[in-house]
Short mmCIF file of C-alpha atoms in Angstrom, two decimals:
data_model
loop_
_atom_site.label_atom_id
_atom_site.label_comp_id
_atom_site.label_asym_id
_atom_site.label_seq_id
_atom_site.Cartn_x
_atom_site.Cartn_y
_atom_site.Cartn_z
CA UNK A 336 17.97 -31.68 34.92
CA UNK A 337 20.06 -33.37 32.08
CA UNK A 338 18.39 -36.22 32.00
CA UNK A 339 15.18 -34.85 31.97
CA UNK A 340 16.50 -33.18 29.71
CA UNK A 341 17.05 -35.63 27.39
CA UNK A 342 15.07 -38.34 28.24
CA UNK A 343 11.83 -36.11 28.34
CA UNK A 344 12.47 -33.30 26.33
CA UNK A 345 14.83 -33.90 23.59
CA UNK A 346 12.84 -37.67 23.74
CA UNK A 347 11.81 -38.26 20.23
CA UNK A 348 12.41 -34.91 18.51
CA UNK A 349 16.17 -35.11 18.69
CA UNK A 350 17.84 -38.23 19.30
CA UNK A 351 21.18 -36.58 19.57
CA UNK A 352 20.60 -34.46 22.01
CA UNK A 353 18.85 -37.30 24.12
CA UNK A 354 22.48 -39.49 23.59
CA UNK A 355 24.63 -36.10 24.67
CA UNK A 356 22.44 -34.92 27.35
CA UNK A 357 21.60 -38.14 29.26
CA UNK A 358 25.84 -38.75 28.58
CA UNK A 359 26.31 -35.62 30.73
CA UNK A 360 24.18 -36.21 33.27
CA UNK A 361 26.51 -39.50 34.17
CA UNK A 362 29.40 -37.75 33.96
CA UNK A 363 30.35 -36.59 37.27
CA UNK A 364 33.09 -34.60 35.60
CA UNK A 365 31.19 -33.03 33.08
CA UNK A 366 28.48 -32.10 35.36
CA UNK A 367 31.41 -30.17 37.38
CA UNK A 368 32.55 -28.78 34.71
CA UNK A 369 28.94 -27.50 33.88
CA UNK A 370 29.08 -26.22 37.44
CA UNK A 371 31.90 -23.55 36.27
CA UNK A 372 29.29 -21.57 34.81
CA UNK A 373 27.02 -19.05 37.02
CA UNK A 374 23.60 -21.12 38.05
CA UNK A 375 21.35 -19.33 35.69
CA UNK A 376 23.53 -20.28 32.84
CA UNK A 377 24.25 -23.96 33.45
CA UNK A 378 20.37 -25.58 31.58
CA UNK A 379 21.37 -28.06 28.85
CA UNK A 380 19.29 -24.84 26.25
CA UNK A 381 22.42 -23.10 27.38
CA UNK A 382 25.47 -25.64 28.03
CA UNK A 383 24.53 -27.30 24.53
CA UNK A 384 23.84 -24.59 22.65
CA UNK A 385 27.79 -22.89 23.63
CA UNK A 386 29.08 -26.48 23.02
CA UNK A 387 27.30 -26.07 19.26
CA UNK A 388 28.51 -22.28 18.71
CA UNK A 389 32.11 -23.94 18.98
CA UNK A 390 31.46 -26.32 16.61
CA UNK A 391 30.19 -24.34 14.00
CA UNK A 392 33.44 -22.50 14.95
CA UNK A 393 35.83 -24.62 13.73
CA UNK A 394 36.96 -24.92 17.54
CA UNK A 395 35.55 -28.61 18.21
CA UNK A 396 36.01 -30.63 15.32
CA UNK A 397 35.39 -33.76 16.73
CA UNK A 398 31.91 -32.71 17.50
CA UNK A 399 31.28 -31.43 14.34
CA UNK A 400 32.13 -34.35 12.71
CA UNK A 401 30.07 -35.99 14.79
CA UNK A 402 27.10 -33.78 14.69
CA UNK A 403 26.63 -34.13 10.68
CA UNK A 404 26.88 -37.77 10.86
CA UNK A 405 23.90 -38.27 13.09
CA UNK A 406 26.08 -40.74 15.44
CA UNK A 407 24.95 -39.87 19.33
CA UNK A 408 27.58 -41.98 20.41
CA UNK A 409 30.29 -39.93 18.79
CA UNK A 410 28.43 -36.71 19.88
CA UNK A 411 28.26 -37.56 23.41
CA UNK A 412 31.81 -38.74 24.04
CA UNK A 413 33.21 -35.44 21.71
CA UNK A 414 30.86 -32.98 23.96
CA UNK A 415 32.11 -34.47 27.02
CA UNK A 416 35.99 -34.00 25.68
CA UNK A 417 35.06 -30.64 24.94
CA UNK A 418 33.16 -29.42 27.47
CA UNK A 419 36.02 -30.70 29.99
CA UNK A 420 39.14 -29.74 27.36
CA UNK A 421 37.62 -26.02 26.70
CA UNK A 422 35.19 -25.89 29.97
CA UNK A 423 36.28 -22.00 30.03
CA UNK A 424 35.49 -21.39 26.24
CA UNK A 425 31.72 -23.00 26.64
CA UNK A 426 30.99 -20.53 30.15
CA UNK A 427 32.55 -17.86 28.18
CA UNK A 428 29.92 -18.61 25.53
CA UNK A 429 27.44 -19.35 27.72
CA UNK A 430 28.09 -16.41 30.09
CA UNK A 431 27.77 -13.68 27.07
CA UNK A 432 24.32 -14.95 24.93
CA UNK A 433 20.85 -16.00 26.37
CA UNK A 434 19.34 -18.51 24.17
CA UNK A 435 17.68 -17.94 21.01
CA UNK A 436 14.13 -19.59 19.20
CA UNK A 437 12.81 -17.76 16.55
CA UNK A 438 10.21 -20.08 15.45
CA UNK A 439 8.47 -19.02 12.23
CA UNK A 440 5.06 -20.03 13.23
CA UNK A 441 4.57 -16.59 15.31
CA UNK A 442 4.06 -15.33 11.79
CA UNK A 443 1.20 -17.67 11.10
CA UNK A 444 0.03 -15.46 14.18
CA UNK A 445 1.15 -12.02 13.66
CA UNK A 446 0.40 -11.11 10.09
CA UNK A 447 -3.74 -11.57 10.95
CA UNK A 448 -3.57 -9.72 13.57
CA UNK A 449 -1.77 -6.90 12.74
CA UNK A 450 -3.79 -6.42 9.27
CA UNK A 451 -6.80 -6.87 12.22
CA UNK A 452 -5.41 -3.80 14.02
CA UNK A 453 -4.80 -1.95 11.22
CA UNK A 454 -8.15 -2.42 9.86
CA UNK A 455 -9.68 -1.56 12.39
CA UNK A 456 -8.55 2.43 12.67
CA UNK A 457 -8.07 2.68 8.63
CA UNK A 458 -4.18 2.41 8.49
CA UNK A 459 -2.43 2.41 4.57
CA UNK A 460 1.32 1.86 6.63
CA UNK A 461 1.92 0.64 9.33
CA UNK A 462 5.33 0.52 11.59
CA UNK A 463 6.48 -2.85 13.24
CA UNK A 464 7.89 -2.90 16.45
CA UNK A 465 8.67 -6.13 17.86
CA UNK A 466 9.67 -6.29 22.14
CA UNK A 467 11.94 -9.45 22.75
CA UNK A 468 12.73 -9.10 19.27
CA UNK A 469 15.76 -11.20 18.84
CA UNK A 470 17.10 -11.12 15.91
CA UNK A 471 13.87 -9.71 14.24
CA UNK A 472 12.90 -12.14 12.22
CA UNK A 473 9.49 -11.17 12.89
CA UNK A 474 9.52 -8.45 11.32
CA UNK A 475 9.33 -9.94 8.39
CA UNK A 476 6.44 -11.11 9.17
CA UNK A 477 4.21 -9.51 5.08
CA UNK A 478 7.14 -11.27 3.64
CA UNK A 479 6.74 -14.61 4.12
CA UNK A 480 3.75 -17.10 2.87
CA UNK A 481 2.23 -18.68 5.12
CA UNK A 482 -0.50 -21.03 4.44
CA UNK A 483 -3.31 -22.62 6.89
CA UNK A 484 -4.95 -26.04 7.21
CA UNK A 485 -8.07 -24.79 6.05
CA UNK A 486 -6.17 -24.15 2.35
CA UNK A 487 -6.48 -19.98 3.35
CA UNK A 488 -3.08 -18.76 2.48
CA UNK A 489 -1.63 -14.93 3.66
CA UNK A 490 1.83 -13.28 2.97
CA UNK A 491 4.11 -13.34 -0.01
CA UNK A 492 3.18 -17.06 -2.36
CA UNK A 493 6.81 -16.32 -3.48
CA UNK A 494 8.61 -16.17 -0.75
CA UNK A 495 11.97 -18.28 -0.09
CA UNK A 496 10.38 -18.76 3.58
CA UNK A 497 7.23 -20.92 4.31
CA UNK A 498 5.21 -21.39 7.28
CA UNK A 499 1.84 -22.91 8.51
CA UNK A 500 -0.39 -23.16 10.66
CA UNK A 501 -3.02 -25.55 11.61
CA UNK A 502 -6.89 -24.08 12.05
CA UNK A 503 -8.45 -25.23 15.63
CA UNK A 504 -12.71 -24.90 15.34
CA UNK A 505 -14.56 -23.62 12.28
CA UNK A 506 -13.92 -20.23 11.83
CA UNK A 507 -11.77 -18.48 9.54
CA UNK A 508 -8.77 -16.47 9.26
CA UNK A 509 -9.12 -13.62 8.30
CA UNK A 510 -8.00 -12.85 4.26
CA UNK A 511 -6.95 -9.25 4.29
CA UNK A 512 -3.64 -8.46 3.48
CA UNK A 513 -1.86 -6.25 5.55
CA UNK A 514 -1.17 -2.37 4.24
CA UNK A 515 2.63 -1.52 3.47
CA UNK A 516 5.37 -1.82 6.59
CA UNK A 517 7.29 1.44 6.22
CA UNK A 518 9.31 1.17 9.63
CA UNK A 519 10.64 -2.39 10.92
CA UNK A 520 12.00 -1.72 14.48
CA UNK A 521 13.45 -4.57 17.04
CA UNK A 522 13.80 -3.96 20.53
CA UNK A 523 15.56 -6.18 22.73
CA UNK A 524 18.13 -6.06 25.76
CA UNK A 525 20.54 -8.11 23.79
CA UNK A 526 20.15 -8.04 20.11
CA UNK A 527 21.07 -10.32 17.46
CA UNK A 528 22.27 -9.21 14.16
CA UNK A 529 21.61 -11.80 11.25
CA UNK A 530 24.29 -9.54 9.07
CA UNK A 531 26.94 -10.64 12.32
CA UNK A 532 28.71 -13.34 11.66
CA UNK A 533 29.19 -14.41 15.18
CA UNK A 534 25.61 -13.50 15.92
CA UNK A 535 24.37 -15.79 12.93
CA UNK A 536 26.11 -18.57 13.99
CA UNK A 537 24.80 -17.89 17.46
CA UNK A 538 21.24 -18.59 16.05
CA UNK A 539 22.29 -21.75 14.26
CA UNK A 540 24.46 -23.13 17.59
CA UNK A 541 20.59 -22.73 19.25
CA UNK A 542 19.19 -25.19 16.89
CA UNK A 543 19.38 -28.92 17.70
CA UNK A 544 21.69 -30.17 15.03
CA UNK A 545 19.73 -33.00 14.03
CA UNK A 546 17.06 -30.99 13.26
CA UNK A 547 17.78 -30.37 9.34
CA UNK A 548 14.22 -28.48 8.83
CA UNK A 549 14.48 -26.02 11.64
CA UNK A 550 17.70 -25.54 10.02
CA UNK A 551 16.71 -25.01 6.45
CA UNK A 552 14.10 -22.90 7.88
CA UNK A 553 16.19 -20.69 9.47
CA UNK A 554 18.93 -20.03 6.93
CA UNK A 555 16.20 -18.97 4.64
CA UNK A 556 15.17 -16.76 7.22
CA UNK A 557 17.83 -15.22 8.38
CA UNK A 558 18.73 -14.80 4.29
CA UNK A 559 15.68 -12.79 4.00
CA UNK A 560 16.13 -10.72 6.69
CA UNK A 561 20.11 -9.44 5.63
CA UNK A 562 18.37 -7.83 2.35
CA UNK A 563 16.73 -5.18 4.42
CA UNK A 564 18.08 -5.50 7.80
CA UNK A 565 15.37 -4.06 10.69
CA UNK A 566 16.61 -1.36 12.82
CA UNK A 567 18.00 -2.80 16.37
CA UNK A 568 17.67 -0.95 19.49
CA UNK A 569 19.42 -2.50 22.31
CA UNK A 570 18.18 -1.94 26.32
CA UNK A 571 15.08 -1.77 28.31
CA UNK A 572 11.87 -2.54 26.54
CA UNK A 573 10.13 0.23 28.56
CA UNK A 574 12.89 2.66 28.07
CA UNK A 575 13.33 2.04 24.89
CA UNK A 576 9.94 2.27 23.27
CA UNK A 577 9.40 6.15 23.02
CA UNK A 578 12.55 5.94 20.66
CA UNK A 579 10.79 3.23 18.43
CA UNK A 580 7.37 4.73 18.38
CA UNK A 581 9.46 8.00 17.06
CA UNK A 582 11.05 5.61 14.24
CA UNK A 583 7.64 5.06 12.92
CA UNK A 584 6.57 8.03 10.36
CA UNK A 585 3.75 10.14 11.33
CA UNK A 586 1.29 8.80 8.49
CA UNK A 587 2.25 4.55 9.62
CA UNK A 588 0.51 3.22 12.62
CA UNK A 589 2.72 2.06 14.97
CA UNK A 590 1.75 -1.98 15.75
CA UNK A 591 3.77 -3.09 18.74
CA UNK A 592 4.35 -6.86 18.81
CA UNK A 593 4.90 -8.88 21.74
CA UNK A 594 5.25 -12.83 21.42
CA UNK A 595 5.97 -14.77 24.71
CA UNK A 596 8.26 -11.85 25.89
CA UNK A 597 5.98 -9.86 28.16
CA UNK A 598 6.44 -13.35 31.06
CA UNK A 599 10.37 -12.00 31.24
CA UNK A 600 8.78 -8.93 32.60
CA UNK A 601 7.89 -8.56 36.24
CA UNK A 602 4.92 -7.05 36.65
CA UNK A 603 5.90 -3.87 37.34
CA UNK A 604 7.25 -3.51 34.19
CA UNK A 605 4.26 -5.10 32.51
CA UNK A 606 2.32 -1.96 33.94
CA UNK A 607 4.89 0.79 32.37
CA UNK A 608 4.84 -1.01 29.63
CA UNK A 609 1.25 -0.09 28.81
CA UNK A 610 1.74 3.51 30.76
CA UNK A 611 4.07 3.75 27.09
CA UNK A 612 1.46 2.79 24.91
CA UNK A 613 -0.89 5.22 26.34
CA UNK A 614 1.41 7.71 26.40
CA UNK A 615 2.55 7.56 22.48
CA UNK A 616 -1.24 7.42 22.37
CA UNK A 617 -1.98 10.75 23.44
CA UNK A 618 -0.64 11.89 20.02
CA UNK A 619 -1.81 8.93 17.43
CA UNK A 620 -3.36 5.54 17.07
CA UNK A 621 -1.33 2.45 18.46
CA UNK A 622 -2.05 -0.07 18.19
CA UNK A 623 -0.39 -4.20 20.37
CA UNK A 624 -0.68 -7.46 19.00
CA UNK A 625 0.39 -9.93 21.80
CA UNK A 626 0.91 -13.88 21.54
CA UNK A 627 1.53 -14.71 25.47
CA UNK A 628 0.55 -16.92 28.57
CA UNK A 629 -2.93 -16.64 29.96
CA UNK A 630 -3.04 -14.13 32.38
CA UNK A 631 0.50 -12.56 31.18
CA UNK A 632 -0.69 -9.71 29.12
CA UNK A 633 -2.03 -7.03 31.00
CA UNK A 634 -5.87 -5.86 30.25
CA UNK A 635 -5.94 -8.59 27.29
CA UNK A 636 -9.26 -10.54 28.82
CA UNK A 637 -8.65 -14.65 29.80
CA UNK A 638 -11.63 -15.54 28.25
CA UNK A 639 -11.86 -17.41 31.13
CA UNK A 640 -9.07 -20.06 31.12
CA UNK A 641 -6.90 -21.01 33.49
CA UNK A 642 -3.06 -19.88 33.71
CA UNK A 643 -0.75 -22.50 32.27
CA UNK A 644 -3.66 -24.01 30.37
CA UNK A 645 -1.16 -25.06 27.55
CA UNK A 646 -1.82 -22.08 25.08
CA UNK A 647 -1.58 -18.45 24.78
CA UNK A 648 -4.45 -15.66 24.07
CA UNK A 649 -4.06 -13.66 21.13
CA UNK A 650 -4.34 -10.37 22.17
CA UNK A 651 -5.27 -6.78 20.67
CA UNK A 652 -4.96 -3.20 21.88
CA UNK A 653 -6.11 -0.17 19.85
CA UNK A 654 -6.20 3.25 21.08
CA UNK A 655 -6.99 6.13 18.73
CA UNK A 656 -6.49 8.80 20.85
CA UNK A 657 -8.83 7.75 23.73
CA UNK A 658 -9.01 4.82 26.19
CA UNK A 659 -7.02 0.94 24.73
CA UNK A 660 -9.03 -0.99 24.08
CA UNK A 661 -8.96 -4.54 24.67
CA UNK A 662 -9.37 -7.77 23.01
CA UNK A 663 -8.18 -11.64 23.21
CA UNK A 664 -8.87 -11.95 19.05
CA UNK A 665 -7.51 -15.71 19.52
CA UNK A 666 -6.01 -18.45 21.04
CA UNK A 667 -2.80 -20.48 20.25
CA UNK A 668 -1.18 -23.46 20.80
CA UNK A 669 2.84 -24.35 20.04
CA UNK A 670 3.85 -20.91 19.83
CA UNK A 671 1.49 -20.16 16.22
CA UNK A 672 1.67 -24.57 14.75
CA UNK A 673 -2.03 -24.45 15.83
CA UNK A 674 -4.24 -20.92 15.92
CA UNK A 675 -8.10 -20.50 17.03
CA UNK A 676 -9.46 -17.65 15.36
CA UNK A 677 -11.89 -16.13 17.46
CA UNK A 678 -12.64 -11.92 16.48
CA UNK A 679 -15.45 -11.01 14.04
CA UNK A 680 -14.18 -10.20 11.24
#
């Protein structure tokens, strides 16, 4: 697993992690130390993030120095040494934390889809409810600047957070602006608060240390989120959703967003998730914007695409005190870095 991570996943993307992962795979002592963690916590993404967290916290200075110098050989040696000397600490971090990825490309998908949901029900304000939100960074979708490869742009052009997406096909993205966002609610089993030093450090630790552009982007995103922290609700999404809906003012459209989150739900929970949407729609209009693998989001058409085809379906479901009307409005790849818009504007 560690050799594959180094030679395939990290190859050409992170020379540091390529070298570290392969070194770990070749060390019997390191592998035995990793086995001290529960089986579900032994993956490279978790263990490497735990090691990185200790480095960022100042508890593994040699590893921190090797990462800062982008010295793969030194990092490999320091990672093994840290793992052997601090096995209990590495395992403790791995057990307590979940790996987090907060790719900004998601906003490039979410912005036009949320604006389209508001248009369809004539909403002048929306309340965002992000399921599986991690640190709630997607809840700032209206506060970032987005540019597309065809020259279109959305969001705040003066934002310190910039992102981009390449358009696939010849259909343009709708350029209408999102209405005012009056509520930002994140729902997660283990939400991350960017205003908490330990939580913020963990987000940094989940990034690969030599991916400087991603690190800079995350810092900008966290700084932006900290200026107006969202409300984070801890718990199972199906159980917490009614409370989340109650936090959205009555005159605003609640828009639930799921981005590559439902695949972690059992099928029965996905059906209960839909039931929660139906319950909320009994008293007001609600919308659900999804970006999930083909066939993962219930009721969202698959367009005849095959499962595990390498792309995701962008879905929009709207209920205006009636049956949920679900549509596939686009396809995307690489978590929003490439986007094909399909819906009629």
